[in-house]
mmCIF file with all atom_site columns, C-alpha atoms in Angstrom:
data_model
loop_
_atom_site.group_PDB
_atom_site.id
_atom_site.type_symbol
_atom_site.label_atom_id
_atom_site.label_alt_id
_atom_site.label_comp_id
_atom_site.label_asym_id
_atom_site.label_entity_id
_atom_site.label_seq_id
_atom_site.pdbx_PDB_ins_code
_atom_site.Cartn_x
_atom_site.Cartn_y
_atom_site.Cartn_z
_atom_site.occupancy
_atom_site.B_iso_or_equiv
_atom_site.pdbx_formal_charge
_atom_site.auth_seq_id
_atom_site.auth_comp_id
_atom_site.auth_asym_id
_atom_site.auth_atom_id
_atom_site.pdbx_PDB_model_num
ATOM 1   C CA . ALA A 1 1   ? -102.807 -2.560 -49.133 1.00 70.00 ? 1   ALA A CA 1
ATOM 2   C CA . GLN A 1 2   ? -105.486 -0.077 -48.297 1.00 78.00 ? 2   GLN A CA 1
ATOM 3   C CA . SER A 1 3   ? -106.689 2.033  -51.180 1.00 87.00 ? 3   SER A CA 1
ATOM 4   C CA . VAL A 1 4   ? -109.485 4.274  -52.300 1.00 93.00 ? 4   VAL A CA 1
ATOM 5   C CA . THR A 1 5   ? -110.812 4.459  -55.825 1.00 95.00 ? 5   THR A CA 1
ATOM 6   C CA . GLN A 1 6   ? -112.858 7.283  -57.239 1.00 96.00 ? 6   GLN A CA 1
ATOM 7   C CA . PRO A 1 7   ? -113.609 6.116  -60.758 1.00 96.00 ? 7   PRO A CA 1
ATOM 8   C CA . ASP A 1 8   ? -114.864 9.455  -62.060 1.00 95.00 ? 8   ASP A CA 1
ATOM 9   C CA . ILE A 1 9   ? -112.264 12.170 -62.569 1.00 94.00 ? 9   ILE A CA 1
ATOM 10  C CA . HIS A 1 10  ? -114.860 14.691 -63.720 1.00 95.00 ? 10  HIS A CA 1
ATOM 11  C CA . ILE A 1 11  ? -118.608 14.830 -63.248 1.00 97.00 ? 11  ILE A CA 1
ATOM 12  C CA . THR A 1 12  ? -120.880 17.449 -64.780 1.00 97.00 ? 12  THR A CA 1
ATOM 13  C CA . VAL A 1 13  ? -124.450 17.957 -63.641 1.00 97.00 ? 13  VAL A CA 1
ATOM 14  C CA . SER A 1 14  ? -127.014 20.668 -64.106 1.00 97.00 ? 14  SER A CA 1
ATOM 15  C CA . GLU A 1 15  ? -127.941 22.894 -61.230 1.00 97.00 ? 15  GLU A CA 1
ATOM 16  C CA . GLY A 1 16  ? -130.888 21.381 -59.400 1.00 97.00 ? 16  GLY A CA 1
ATOM 17  C CA . ALA A 1 17  ? -130.142 17.873 -60.587 1.00 97.00 ? 17  ALA A CA 1
ATOM 18  C CA . SER A 1 18  ? -129.251 15.006 -58.286 1.00 97.00 ? 18  SER A CA 1
ATOM 19  C CA . LEU A 1 19  ? -125.673 13.922 -57.742 1.00 97.00 ? 19  LEU A CA 1
ATOM 20  C CA . GLU A 1 20  ? -123.884 10.725 -56.912 1.00 98.00 ? 20  GLU A CA 1
ATOM 21  C CA . LEU A 1 21  ? -120.110 10.505 -56.596 1.00 98.00 ? 21  LEU A CA 1
ATOM 22  C CA . ARG A 1 22  ? -118.689 7.029  -56.453 1.00 98.00 ? 22  ARG A CA 1
ATOM 23  C CA . CYS A 1 23  ? -116.101 5.730  -54.041 1.00 97.00 ? 23  CYS A CA 1
ATOM 24  C CA . ASN A 1 24  ? -114.777 2.215  -53.536 1.00 96.00 ? 24  ASN A CA 1
ATOM 25  C CA . TYR A 1 25  ? -112.271 1.218  -50.915 1.00 93.00 ? 25  TYR A CA 1
ATOM 26  C CA . SER A 1 26  ? -110.027 -1.664 -50.124 1.00 89.00 ? 26  SER A CA 1
ATOM 27  C CA . TYR A 1 27  ? -109.515 -2.315 -46.434 1.00 79.00 ? 27  TYR A CA 1
ATOM 28  C CA . GLY A 1 28  ? -109.188 -5.414 -44.316 1.00 71.00 ? 28  GLY A CA 1
ATOM 29  C CA . ALA A 1 29  ? -111.528 -4.453 -41.523 1.00 74.00 ? 29  ALA A CA 1
ATOM 30  C CA . THR A 1 30  ? -114.378 -2.054 -40.903 1.00 71.00 ? 30  THR A CA 1
ATOM 31  C CA . PRO A 1 31  ? -113.030 1.202  -42.223 1.00 82.00 ? 31  PRO A CA 1
ATOM 32  C CA . TYR A 1 32  ? -113.324 4.747  -41.114 1.00 88.00 ? 32  TYR A CA 1
ATOM 33  C CA . LEU A 1 33  ? -114.605 6.569  -44.200 1.00 92.00 ? 33  LEU A CA 1
ATOM 34  C CA . PHE A 1 34  ? -114.678 10.238 -45.044 1.00 93.00 ? 34  PHE A CA 1
ATOM 35  C CA . TRP A 1 35  ? -115.772 12.613 -47.753 1.00 96.00 ? 35  TRP A CA 1
ATOM 36  C CA . TYR A 1 36  ? -113.991 15.948 -48.058 1.00 95.00 ? 36  TYR A CA 1
ATOM 37  C CA . VAL A 1 37  ? -114.590 18.901 -50.351 1.00 96.00 ? 37  VAL A CA 1
ATOM 38  C CA . GLN A 1 38  ? -111.921 21.279 -51.584 1.00 92.00 ? 38  GLN A CA 1
ATOM 39  C CA . SER A 1 39  ? -112.559 24.556 -53.363 1.00 89.00 ? 39  SER A CA 1
ATOM 40  C CA . PRO A 1 40  ? -109.750 25.866 -55.613 1.00 83.00 ? 40  PRO A CA 1
ATOM 41  C CA . GLY A 1 41  ? -106.745 26.988 -53.612 1.00 79.00 ? 41  GLY A CA 1
ATOM 42  C CA . GLN A 1 42  ? -108.372 26.063 -50.334 1.00 82.00 ? 42  GLN A CA 1
ATOM 43  C CA . GLY A 1 43  ? -107.931 23.422 -47.687 1.00 84.00 ? 43  GLY A CA 1
ATOM 44  C CA . LEU A 1 44  ? -110.207 20.489 -47.074 1.00 89.00 ? 44  LEU A CA 1
ATOM 45  C CA . GLN A 1 45  ? -113.616 20.639 -45.477 1.00 90.00 ? 45  GLN A CA 1
ATOM 46  C CA . LEU A 1 46  ? -115.140 17.527 -43.982 1.00 91.00 ? 46  LEU A CA 1
ATOM 47  C CA . LEU A 1 47  ? -118.569 16.776 -45.447 1.00 95.00 ? 47  LEU A CA 1
ATOM 48  C CA . LEU A 1 48  ? -119.313 13.631 -43.497 1.00 94.00 ? 48  LEU A CA 1
ATOM 49  C CA . LYS A 1 49  ? -117.771 10.589 -41.925 1.00 92.00 ? 49  LYS A CA 1
ATOM 50  C CA . TYR A 1 50  ? -118.638 7.002  -41.134 1.00 92.00 ? 50  TYR A CA 1
ATOM 51  C CA . PHE A 1 51  ? -117.200 5.108  -38.205 1.00 86.00 ? 51  PHE A CA 1
ATOM 52  C CA . SER A 1 52  ? -119.932 2.673  -37.235 1.00 85.00 ? 52  SER A CA 1
ATOM 53  C CA . GLY A 1 53  ? -123.682 2.334  -36.769 1.00 88.00 ? 53  GLY A CA 1
ATOM 54  C CA . ASP A 1 54  ? -126.230 3.561  -39.260 1.00 91.00 ? 54  ASP A CA 1
ATOM 55  C CA . THR A 1 55  ? -124.852 3.018  -42.737 1.00 92.00 ? 55  THR A CA 1
ATOM 56  C CA . LEU A 1 56  ? -126.593 6.099  -44.128 1.00 96.00 ? 56  LEU A CA 1
ATOM 57  C CA . VAL A 1 57  ? -124.683 9.118  -42.974 1.00 96.00 ? 57  VAL A CA 1
ATOM 58  C CA . GLN A 1 58  ? -125.894 12.682 -43.134 1.00 97.00 ? 58  GLN A CA 1
ATOM 59  C CA . GLY A 1 59  ? -123.430 15.474 -43.618 1.00 96.00 ? 59  GLY A CA 1
ATOM 60  C CA . ILE A 1 60  ? -123.248 19.186 -44.076 1.00 95.00 ? 60  ILE A CA 1
ATOM 61  C CA . LYS A 1 61  ? -124.570 21.135 -47.065 1.00 95.00 ? 61  LYS A CA 1
ATOM 62  C CA . GLY A 1 62  ? -127.282 18.562 -47.738 1.00 96.00 ? 62  GLY A CA 1
ATOM 63  C CA . PHE A 1 63  ? -124.897 15.715 -48.569 1.00 98.00 ? 63  PHE A CA 1
ATOM 64  C CA . GLU A 1 64  ? -125.319 12.118 -47.514 1.00 98.00 ? 64  GLU A CA 1
ATOM 65  C CA . ALA A 1 65  ? -123.377 8.934  -48.074 1.00 98.00 ? 65  ALA A CA 1
ATOM 66  C CA . GLU A 1 66  ? -124.173 5.275  -47.724 1.00 97.00 ? 66  GLU A CA 1
ATOM 67  C CA . PHE A 1 67  ? -121.730 2.656  -46.550 1.00 95.00 ? 67  PHE A CA 1
ATOM 68  C CA . LYS A 1 68  ? -122.250 -0.654 -48.329 1.00 94.00 ? 68  LYS A CA 1
ATOM 69  C CA . ARG A 1 69  ? -119.929 -3.293 -46.990 1.00 91.00 ? 69  ARG A CA 1
ATOM 70  C CA . SER A 1 70  ? -120.921 -5.876 -49.598 1.00 92.00 ? 70  SER A CA 1
ATOM 71  C CA . GLN A 1 71  ? -119.866 -3.519 -52.368 1.00 94.00 ? 71  GLN A CA 1
ATOM 72  C CA . SER A 1 72  ? -116.964 -1.870 -50.509 1.00 93.00 ? 72  SER A CA 1
ATOM 73  C CA . SER A 1 73  ? -118.510 1.422  -51.445 1.00 95.00 ? 73  SER A CA 1
ATOM 74  C CA . PHE A 1 74  ? -119.212 4.750  -49.813 1.00 97.00 ? 74  PHE A CA 1
ATOM 75  C CA . ASN A 1 75  ? -120.961 6.842  -52.445 1.00 98.00 ? 75  ASN A CA 1
ATOM 76  C CA . LEU A 1 76  ? -121.774 10.477 -51.861 1.00 98.00 ? 76  LEU A CA 1
ATOM 77  C CA . ARG A 1 77  ? -125.168 11.834 -52.831 1.00 98.00 ? 77  ARG A CA 1
ATOM 78  C CA . LYS A 1 78  ? -127.067 15.062 -52.938 1.00 98.00 ? 78  LYS A CA 1
ATOM 79  C CA . PRO A 1 79  ? -130.663 15.358 -54.165 1.00 97.00 ? 79  PRO A CA 1
ATOM 80  C CA . SER A 1 80  ? -130.284 18.802 -55.729 1.00 97.00 ? 80  SER A CA 1
ATOM 81  C CA . VAL A 1 81  ? -126.969 20.477 -56.422 1.00 97.00 ? 81  VAL A CA 1
ATOM 82  C CA . HIS A 1 82  ? -126.267 24.172 -56.277 1.00 96.00 ? 82  HIS A CA 1
ATOM 83  C CA . TRP A 1 83  ? -123.726 26.131 -58.318 1.00 95.00 ? 83  TRP A CA 1
ATOM 84  C CA . SER A 1 84  ? -121.694 26.575 -55.146 1.00 94.00 ? 84  SER A CA 1
ATOM 85  C CA . ASP A 1 85  ? -121.168 22.810 -54.964 1.00 96.00 ? 85  ASP A CA 1
ATOM 86  C CA . ALA A 1 86  ? -118.679 22.996 -57.830 1.00 96.00 ? 86  ALA A CA 1
ATOM 87  C CA . ALA A 1 87  ? -115.422 21.791 -56.278 1.00 96.00 ? 87  ALA A CA 1
ATOM 88  C CA . GLU A 1 88  ? -113.112 18.821 -55.897 1.00 95.00 ? 88  GLU A CA 1
ATOM 89  C CA . TYR A 1 89  ? -114.409 15.960 -53.793 1.00 97.00 ? 89  TYR A CA 1
ATOM 90  C CA . PHE A 1 90  ? -112.177 13.458 -52.069 1.00 96.00 ? 90  PHE A CA 1
ATOM 91  C CA . CYS A 1 91  ? -113.163 10.158 -50.589 1.00 96.00 ? 91  CYS A CA 1
ATOM 92  C CA . ALA A 1 92  ? -110.804 8.853  -47.921 1.00 93.00 ? 92  ALA A CA 1
ATOM 93  C CA . VAL A 1 93  ? -110.295 5.883  -45.641 1.00 90.00 ? 93  VAL A CA 1
ATOM 94  C CA . GLY A 1 94  ? -108.692 6.001  -42.223 1.00 84.00 ? 94  GLY A CA 1
ATOM 95  C CA . ASP A 1 95  ? -106.113 3.325  -41.607 1.00 73.00 ? 95  ASP A CA 1
ATOM 96  C CA . MET A 1 96  ? -106.199 2.343  -37.957 1.00 67.00 ? 96  MET A CA 1
ATOM 97  C CA . ASN A 1 97  ? -103.330 -0.039 -38.456 1.00 64.00 ? 97  ASN A CA 1
ATOM 98  C CA . ARG A 1 98  ? -100.939 2.636  -39.674 1.00 62.00 ? 98  ARG A CA 1
ATOM 99  C CA . ASP A 1 99  ? -100.990 5.312  -37.026 1.00 60.00 ? 99  ASP A CA 1
ATOM 100 C CA . ASP A 1 100 ? -104.424 6.403  -38.187 1.00 70.00 ? 100 ASP A CA 1
ATOM 101 C CA . LYS A 1 101 ? -103.221 7.675  -41.506 1.00 79.00 ? 101 LYS A CA 1
ATOM 102 C CA . ILE A 1 102 ? -105.846 8.843  -43.958 1.00 85.00 ? 102 ILE A CA 1
ATOM 103 C CA . ILE A 1 103 ? -105.571 7.568  -47.497 1.00 87.00 ? 103 ILE A CA 1
ATOM 104 C CA . PHE A 1 104 ? -107.188 9.730  -50.128 1.00 92.00 ? 104 PHE A CA 1
ATOM 105 C CA . GLY A 1 105 ? -108.722 8.874  -53.432 1.00 94.00 ? 105 GLY A CA 1
ATOM 106 C CA . LYS A 1 106 ? -107.619 10.838 -56.478 1.00 93.00 ? 106 LYS A CA 1
ATOM 107 C CA . GLY A 1 107 ? -110.650 13.073 -56.305 1.00 95.00 ? 107 GLY A CA 1
ATOM 108 C CA . THR A 1 108 ? -113.632 13.889 -58.494 1.00 96.00 ? 108 THR A CA 1
ATOM 109 C CA . ARG A 1 109 ? -114.003 17.347 -59.968 1.00 96.00 ? 109 ARG A CA 1
ATOM 110 C CA . LEU A 1 110 ? -117.654 18.417 -59.960 1.00 97.00 ? 110 LEU A CA 1
ATOM 111 C CA . HIS A 1 111 ? -118.815 20.898 -62.583 1.00 97.00 ? 111 HIS A CA 1
ATOM 112 C CA . ILE A 1 112 ? -122.232 22.508 -62.394 1.00 96.00 ? 112 ILE A CA 1
ATOM 113 C CA . LEU A 1 113 ? -124.101 23.670 -65.475 1.00 95.00 ? 113 LEU A CA 1
ATOM 114 C CA . PRO A 1 114 ? -126.372 26.666 -64.995 1.00 90.00 ? 114 PRO A CA 1
ATOM 115 C CA . GLY B 2 1   ? -113.979 24.071 -32.424 1.00 64.00 ? 1   GLY B CA 1
ATOM 116 C CA . ALA B 2 2   ? -111.216 21.936 -33.968 1.00 82.00 ? 2   ALA B CA 1
ATOM 117 C CA . VAL B 2 3   ? -109.598 24.695 -35.985 1.00 89.00 ? 3   VAL B CA 1
ATOM 118 C CA . VAL B 2 4   ? -106.206 24.268 -37.592 1.00 93.00 ? 4   VAL B CA 1
ATOM 119 C CA . SER B 2 5   ? -104.299 27.218 -38.981 1.00 94.00 ? 5   SER B CA 1
ATOM 120 C CA . GLN B 2 6   ? -101.302 27.420 -41.272 1.00 96.00 ? 6   GLN B CA 1
ATOM 121 C CA . HIS B 2 7   ? -98.860  30.230 -41.764 1.00 96.00 ? 7   HIS B CA 1
ATOM 122 C CA . PRO B 2 8   ? -98.041  31.569 -44.216 1.00 96.00 ? 8   PRO B CA 1
ATOM 123 C CA . SER B 2 9   ? -100.889 30.945 -46.598 1.00 95.00 ? 9   SER B CA 1
ATOM 124 C CA . ARG B 2 10  ? -98.680  31.761 -49.544 1.00 96.00 ? 10  ARG B CA 1
ATOM 125 C CA . VAL B 2 11  ? -94.920  32.090 -49.924 1.00 97.00 ? 11  VAL B CA 1
ATOM 126 C CA . ILE B 2 12  ? -92.603  32.775 -52.810 1.00 97.00 ? 12  ILE B CA 1
ATOM 127 C CA . CYS B 2 13  ? -88.911  32.163 -52.396 1.00 95.00 ? 13  CYS B CA 1
ATOM 128 C CA . LYS B 2 14  ? -85.755  31.912 -54.429 1.00 96.00 ? 14  LYS B CA 1
ATOM 129 C CA . SER B 2 15  ? -84.177  28.614 -55.297 1.00 96.00 ? 15  SER B CA 1
ATOM 130 C CA . GLY B 2 16  ? -81.714  27.495 -52.633 1.00 96.00 ? 16  GLY B CA 1
ATOM 131 C CA . THR B 2 17  ? -83.394  29.195 -49.719 1.00 96.00 ? 17  THR B CA 1
ATOM 132 C CA . SER B 2 18  ? -85.270  27.522 -46.874 1.00 97.00 ? 18  SER B CA 1
ATOM 133 C CA . VAL B 2 19  ? -88.901  28.046 -46.038 1.00 97.00 ? 19  VAL B CA 1
ATOM 134 C CA . LYS B 2 20  ? -90.697  27.283 -42.797 1.00 97.00 ? 20  LYS B CA 1
ATOM 135 C CA . ILE B 2 21  ? -94.412  26.543 -42.654 1.00 97.00 ? 21  ILE B CA 1
ATOM 136 C CA . GLU B 2 22  ? -96.274  26.499 -39.357 1.00 97.00 ? 22  GLU B CA 1
ATOM 137 C CA . CYS B 2 23  ? -99.270  24.395 -38.479 1.00 96.00 ? 23  CYS B CA 1
ATOM 138 C CA . ARG B 2 24  ? -101.206 25.191 -35.325 1.00 95.00 ? 24  ARG B CA 1
ATOM 139 C CA . SER B 2 25  ? -104.174 23.615 -33.621 1.00 93.00 ? 25  SER B CA 1
ATOM 140 C CA . LEU B 2 26  ? -105.986 26.623 -32.215 1.00 93.00 ? 26  LEU B CA 1
ATOM 141 C CA . ASP B 2 27  ? -108.472 25.165 -29.795 1.00 89.00 ? 27  ASP B CA 1
ATOM 142 C CA . PHE B 2 28  ? -107.325 21.636 -29.067 1.00 89.00 ? 28  PHE B CA 1
ATOM 143 C CA . GLN B 2 29  ? -104.230 19.673 -28.284 1.00 89.00 ? 29  GLN B CA 1
ATOM 144 C CA . ALA B 2 30  ? -102.899 17.594 -31.138 1.00 88.00 ? 30  ALA B CA 1
ATOM 145 C CA . THR B 2 31  ? -100.868 14.552 -30.297 1.00 84.00 ? 31  THR B CA 1
ATOM 146 C CA . THR B 2 32  ? -100.309 13.844 -33.963 1.00 89.00 ? 32  THR B CA 1
ATOM 147 C CA . MET B 2 33  ? -99.966  16.115 -36.943 1.00 92.00 ? 33  MET B CA 1
ATOM 148 C CA . PHE B 2 34  ? -99.700  15.102 -40.568 1.00 93.00 ? 34  PHE B CA 1
ATOM 149 C CA . TRP B 2 35  ? -98.129  16.877 -43.500 1.00 96.00 ? 35  TRP B CA 1
ATOM 150 C CA . TYR B 2 36  ? -99.376  16.459 -47.042 1.00 95.00 ? 36  TYR B CA 1
ATOM 151 C CA . ARG B 2 37  ? -98.430  17.916 -50.377 1.00 95.00 ? 37  ARG B CA 1
ATOM 152 C CA . GLN B 2 38  ? -100.754 18.353 -53.277 1.00 91.00 ? 38  GLN B CA 1
ATOM 153 C CA . PHE B 2 39  ? -99.718  18.968 -56.850 1.00 86.00 ? 39  PHE B CA 1
ATOM 154 C CA . PRO B 2 40  ? -102.114 20.828 -59.163 1.00 83.00 ? 40  PRO B CA 1
ATOM 155 C CA . LYS B 2 41  ? -105.221 18.837 -59.957 1.00 79.00 ? 41  LYS B CA 1
ATOM 156 C CA . GLN B 2 42  ? -104.003 15.886 -57.943 1.00 85.00 ? 42  GLN B CA 1
ATOM 157 C CA . SER B 2 43  ? -104.824 14.275 -54.641 1.00 87.00 ? 43  SER B CA 1
ATOM 158 C CA . LEU B 2 44  ? -103.143 14.756 -51.288 1.00 90.00 ? 44  LEU B CA 1
ATOM 159 C CA . MET B 2 45  ? -100.039 12.692 -50.715 1.00 92.00 ? 45  MET B CA 1
ATOM 160 C CA . LEU B 2 46  ? -98.977  12.075 -47.147 1.00 92.00 ? 46  LEU B CA 1
ATOM 161 C CA . MET B 2 47  ? -95.415  13.190 -46.545 1.00 95.00 ? 47  MET B CA 1
ATOM 162 C CA . ALA B 2 48  ? -94.902  12.503 -42.875 1.00 94.00 ? 48  ALA B CA 1
ATOM 163 C CA . THR B 2 49  ? -96.506  11.946 -39.519 1.00 91.00 ? 49  THR B CA 1
ATOM 164 C CA . SER B 2 50  ? -95.260  13.804 -36.493 1.00 90.00 ? 50  SER B CA 1
ATOM 165 C CA . ASN B 2 51  ? -95.965  13.053 -32.875 1.00 86.00 ? 51  ASN B CA 1
ATOM 166 C CA . GLU B 2 52  ? -95.336  15.628 -30.196 1.00 82.00 ? 52  GLU B CA 1
ATOM 167 C CA . GLY B 2 53  ? -91.911  15.227 -28.677 1.00 81.00 ? 53  GLY B CA 1
ATOM 168 C CA . SER B 2 54  ? -90.634  12.569 -31.046 1.00 84.00 ? 54  SER B CA 1
ATOM 169 C CA . LYS B 2 55  ? -89.129  12.314 -34.490 1.00 86.00 ? 55  LYS B CA 1
ATOM 170 C CA . ALA B 2 56  ? -91.362  12.431 -37.495 1.00 91.00 ? 56  ALA B CA 1
ATOM 171 C CA . THR B 2 57  ? -92.089  9.327  -39.530 1.00 92.00 ? 57  THR B CA 1
ATOM 172 C CA . TYR B 2 58  ? -91.632  9.919  -43.219 1.00 94.00 ? 58  TYR B CA 1
ATOM 173 C CA . GLU B 2 59  ? -93.406  8.163  -46.037 1.00 92.00 ? 59  GLU B CA 1
ATOM 174 C CA . GLN B 2 60  ? -91.400  6.236  -48.547 1.00 92.00 ? 60  GLN B CA 1
ATOM 175 C CA . GLY B 2 61  ? -89.721  8.486  -51.071 1.00 93.00 ? 61  GLY B CA 1
ATOM 176 C CA . VAL B 2 62  ? -89.861  11.641 -48.943 1.00 95.00 ? 62  VAL B CA 1
ATOM 177 C CA . GLU B 2 63  ? -86.443  13.081 -48.151 1.00 94.00 ? 63  GLU B CA 1
ATOM 178 C CA . LYS B 2 64  ? -86.257  13.679 -44.426 1.00 92.00 ? 64  LYS B CA 1
ATOM 179 C CA . ASP B 2 65  ? -83.239  15.939 -44.749 1.00 94.00 ? 65  ASP B CA 1
ATOM 180 C CA . LYS B 2 66  ? -85.073  18.143 -47.192 1.00 96.00 ? 66  LYS B CA 1
ATOM 181 C CA . PHE B 2 67  ? -88.387  18.310 -45.408 1.00 96.00 ? 67  PHE B CA 1
ATOM 182 C CA . LEU B 2 68  ? -87.602  18.904 -41.750 1.00 95.00 ? 68  LEU B CA 1
ATOM 183 C CA . ILE B 2 69  ? -90.511  18.464 -39.394 1.00 94.00 ? 69  ILE B CA 1
ATOM 184 C CA . ASN B 2 70  ? -90.602  19.589 -35.816 1.00 90.00 ? 70  ASN B CA 1
ATOM 185 C CA . HIS B 2 71  ? -93.508  18.975 -33.458 1.00 88.00 ? 71  HIS B CA 1
ATOM 186 C CA . ALA B 2 72  ? -92.318  20.817 -30.396 1.00 82.00 ? 72  ALA B CA 1
ATOM 187 C CA . SER B 2 73  ? -95.621  21.233 -28.623 1.00 89.00 ? 73  SER B CA 1
ATOM 188 C CA . LEU B 2 74  ? -99.151  19.877 -28.609 1.00 89.00 ? 74  LEU B CA 1
ATOM 189 C CA . THR B 2 75  ? -100.346 22.794 -30.700 1.00 93.00 ? 75  THR B CA 1
ATOM 190 C CA . LEU B 2 76  ? -97.537  23.464 -33.148 1.00 94.00 ? 76  LEU B CA 1
ATOM 191 C CA . SER B 2 77  ? -95.766  21.574 -35.884 1.00 94.00 ? 77  SER B CA 1
ATOM 192 C CA . THR B 2 78  ? -93.434  23.099 -38.435 1.00 95.00 ? 78  THR B CA 1
ATOM 193 C CA . LEU B 2 79  ? -92.323  21.952 -41.849 1.00 97.00 ? 79  LEU B CA 1
ATOM 194 C CA . THR B 2 80  ? -89.099  23.426 -43.185 1.00 97.00 ? 80  THR B CA 1
ATOM 195 C CA . VAL B 2 81  ? -88.312  22.958 -46.831 1.00 97.00 ? 81  VAL B CA 1
ATOM 196 C CA . THR B 2 82  ? -84.545  23.228 -46.995 1.00 96.00 ? 82  THR B CA 1
ATOM 197 C CA . SER B 2 83  ? -82.660  24.396 -50.072 1.00 96.00 ? 83  SER B CA 1
ATOM 198 C CA . ALA B 2 84  ? -85.905  24.701 -51.965 1.00 96.00 ? 84  ALA B CA 1
ATOM 199 C CA . HIS B 2 85  ? -85.987  24.115 -55.703 1.00 96.00 ? 85  HIS B CA 1
ATOM 200 C CA . PRO B 2 86  ? -88.696  24.789 -58.264 1.00 95.00 ? 86  PRO B CA 1
ATOM 201 C CA . GLU B 2 87  ? -89.836  21.165 -58.130 1.00 94.00 ? 87  GLU B CA 1
ATOM 202 C CA . ASP B 2 88  ? -90.726  21.713 -54.464 1.00 95.00 ? 88  ASP B CA 1
ATOM 203 C CA . SER B 2 89  ? -93.387  24.182 -55.520 1.00 95.00 ? 89  SER B CA 1
ATOM 204 C CA . SER B 2 90  ? -96.642  22.735 -54.314 1.00 95.00 ? 90  SER B CA 1
ATOM 205 C CA . PHE B 2 91  ? -99.588  23.137 -51.997 1.00 94.00 ? 91  PHE B CA 1
ATOM 206 C CA . TYR B 2 92  ? -98.715  21.923 -48.511 1.00 96.00 ? 92  TYR B CA 1
ATOM 207 C CA . ILE B 2 93  ? -101.521 20.985 -46.142 1.00 95.00 ? 93  ILE B CA 1
ATOM 208 C CA . CYS B 2 94  ? -101.263 19.944 -42.534 1.00 95.00 ? 94  CYS B CA 1
ATOM 209 C CA . SER B 2 95  ? -103.776 18.162 -40.388 1.00 93.00 ? 95  SER B CA 1
ATOM 210 C CA . ALA B 2 96  ? -104.032 17.462 -36.701 1.00 91.00 ? 96  ALA B CA 1
ATOM 211 C CA . ARG B 2 97  ? -105.552 14.704 -34.663 1.00 87.00 ? 97  ARG B CA 1
ATOM 212 C CA . GLU B 2 98  ? -107.035 15.686 -31.347 1.00 80.00 ? 98  GLU B CA 1
ATOM 213 C CA . LYS B 2 99  ? -105.603 14.130 -28.217 1.00 71.00 ? 99  LYS B CA 1
ATOM 214 C CA . GLY B 2 100 ? -107.917 11.688 -26.542 1.00 69.00 ? 100 GLY B CA 1
ATOM 215 C CA . LEU B 2 101 ? -110.294 11.016 -29.395 1.00 66.00 ? 101 LEU B CA 1
ATOM 216 C CA . ALA B 2 102 ? -111.151 7.387  -29.875 1.00 60.00 ? 102 ALA B CA 1
ATOM 217 C CA . TYR B 2 103 ? -111.255 7.635  -33.624 1.00 65.00 ? 103 TYR B CA 1
ATOM 218 C CA . ASN B 2 104 ? -108.846 9.040  -36.093 1.00 63.00 ? 104 ASN B CA 1
ATOM 219 C CA . GLU B 2 105 ? -110.574 12.084 -37.505 1.00 75.00 ? 105 GLU B CA 1
ATOM 220 C CA . GLN B 2 106 ? -108.124 14.669 -38.675 1.00 84.00 ? 106 GLN B CA 1
ATOM 221 C CA . PHE B 2 107 ? -108.735 18.385 -38.909 1.00 88.00 ? 107 PHE B CA 1
ATOM 222 C CA . PHE B 2 108 ? -107.128 20.084 -41.859 1.00 91.00 ? 108 PHE B CA 1
ATOM 223 C CA . GLY B 2 109 ? -105.460 23.426 -42.182 1.00 93.00 ? 109 GLY B CA 1
ATOM 224 C CA . PRO B 2 110 ? -106.188 25.780 -45.087 1.00 92.00 ? 110 PRO B CA 1
ATOM 225 C CA . GLY B 2 111 ? -102.913 24.977 -46.834 1.00 94.00 ? 111 GLY B CA 1
ATOM 226 C CA . THR B 2 112 ? -99.778  26.874 -47.836 1.00 96.00 ? 112 THR B CA 1
ATOM 227 C CA . ARG B 2 113 ? -98.949  27.590 -51.445 1.00 95.00 ? 113 ARG B CA 1
ATOM 228 C CA . LEU B 2 114 ? -95.186  27.443 -51.961 1.00 96.00 ? 114 LEU B CA 1
ATOM 229 C CA . THR B 2 115 ? -93.676  28.811 -55.148 1.00 96.00 ? 115 THR B CA 1
ATOM 230 C CA . VAL B 2 116 ? -89.949  28.454 -55.663 1.00 96.00 ? 116 VAL B CA 1
ATOM 231 C CA . LEU B 2 117 ? -88.476  30.668 -58.360 1.00 95.00 ? 117 LEU B CA 1
#
């Protein structure tokens, strides 16, 4: 079955430091992959998505992610985080075989130290 | 573009009453809308998928008689929580898929916080 694993429940980094959030997926074919961000009490905002083509994807707010088929990974990165990046981050995979449902990982809570 | 709204953003109701939550695609037609619920500090769990003009498809374990979904038009889907109980308190988020897109990107609403007393 399709699944998404975010191994880190919490990540704490200092403001200005680099960030990498890990995501691994299980899917039988080339997946549609997404990263979303959710601030407390808010809905989801799409950071970036991968459907095909260049495996390094640029998103909003200075985020990027790299699709690595050999590792079944789609890690999210940012070279220098800002205090406003503190939020919950969800990796997700789109399941084309199930009416295009999106399956979410459990999320990673990002904390920023001043 | 691709804006999805939800109404209300927050609702408090008494146990035993029914609550209706609306999900609207404001600037596109949505052939499919999805309903999720999210418990505190947890991920989104898909409840059901609704296609315009047809019955919703519910995920395993979701009571269809309790969570009534209607997708009457290409821009509106409603979720009615019937005979709500405190355990139904949650954050409900809808999403919509735009008609005609080749890929399955979904656009998410801002969510509705339901509190059942």
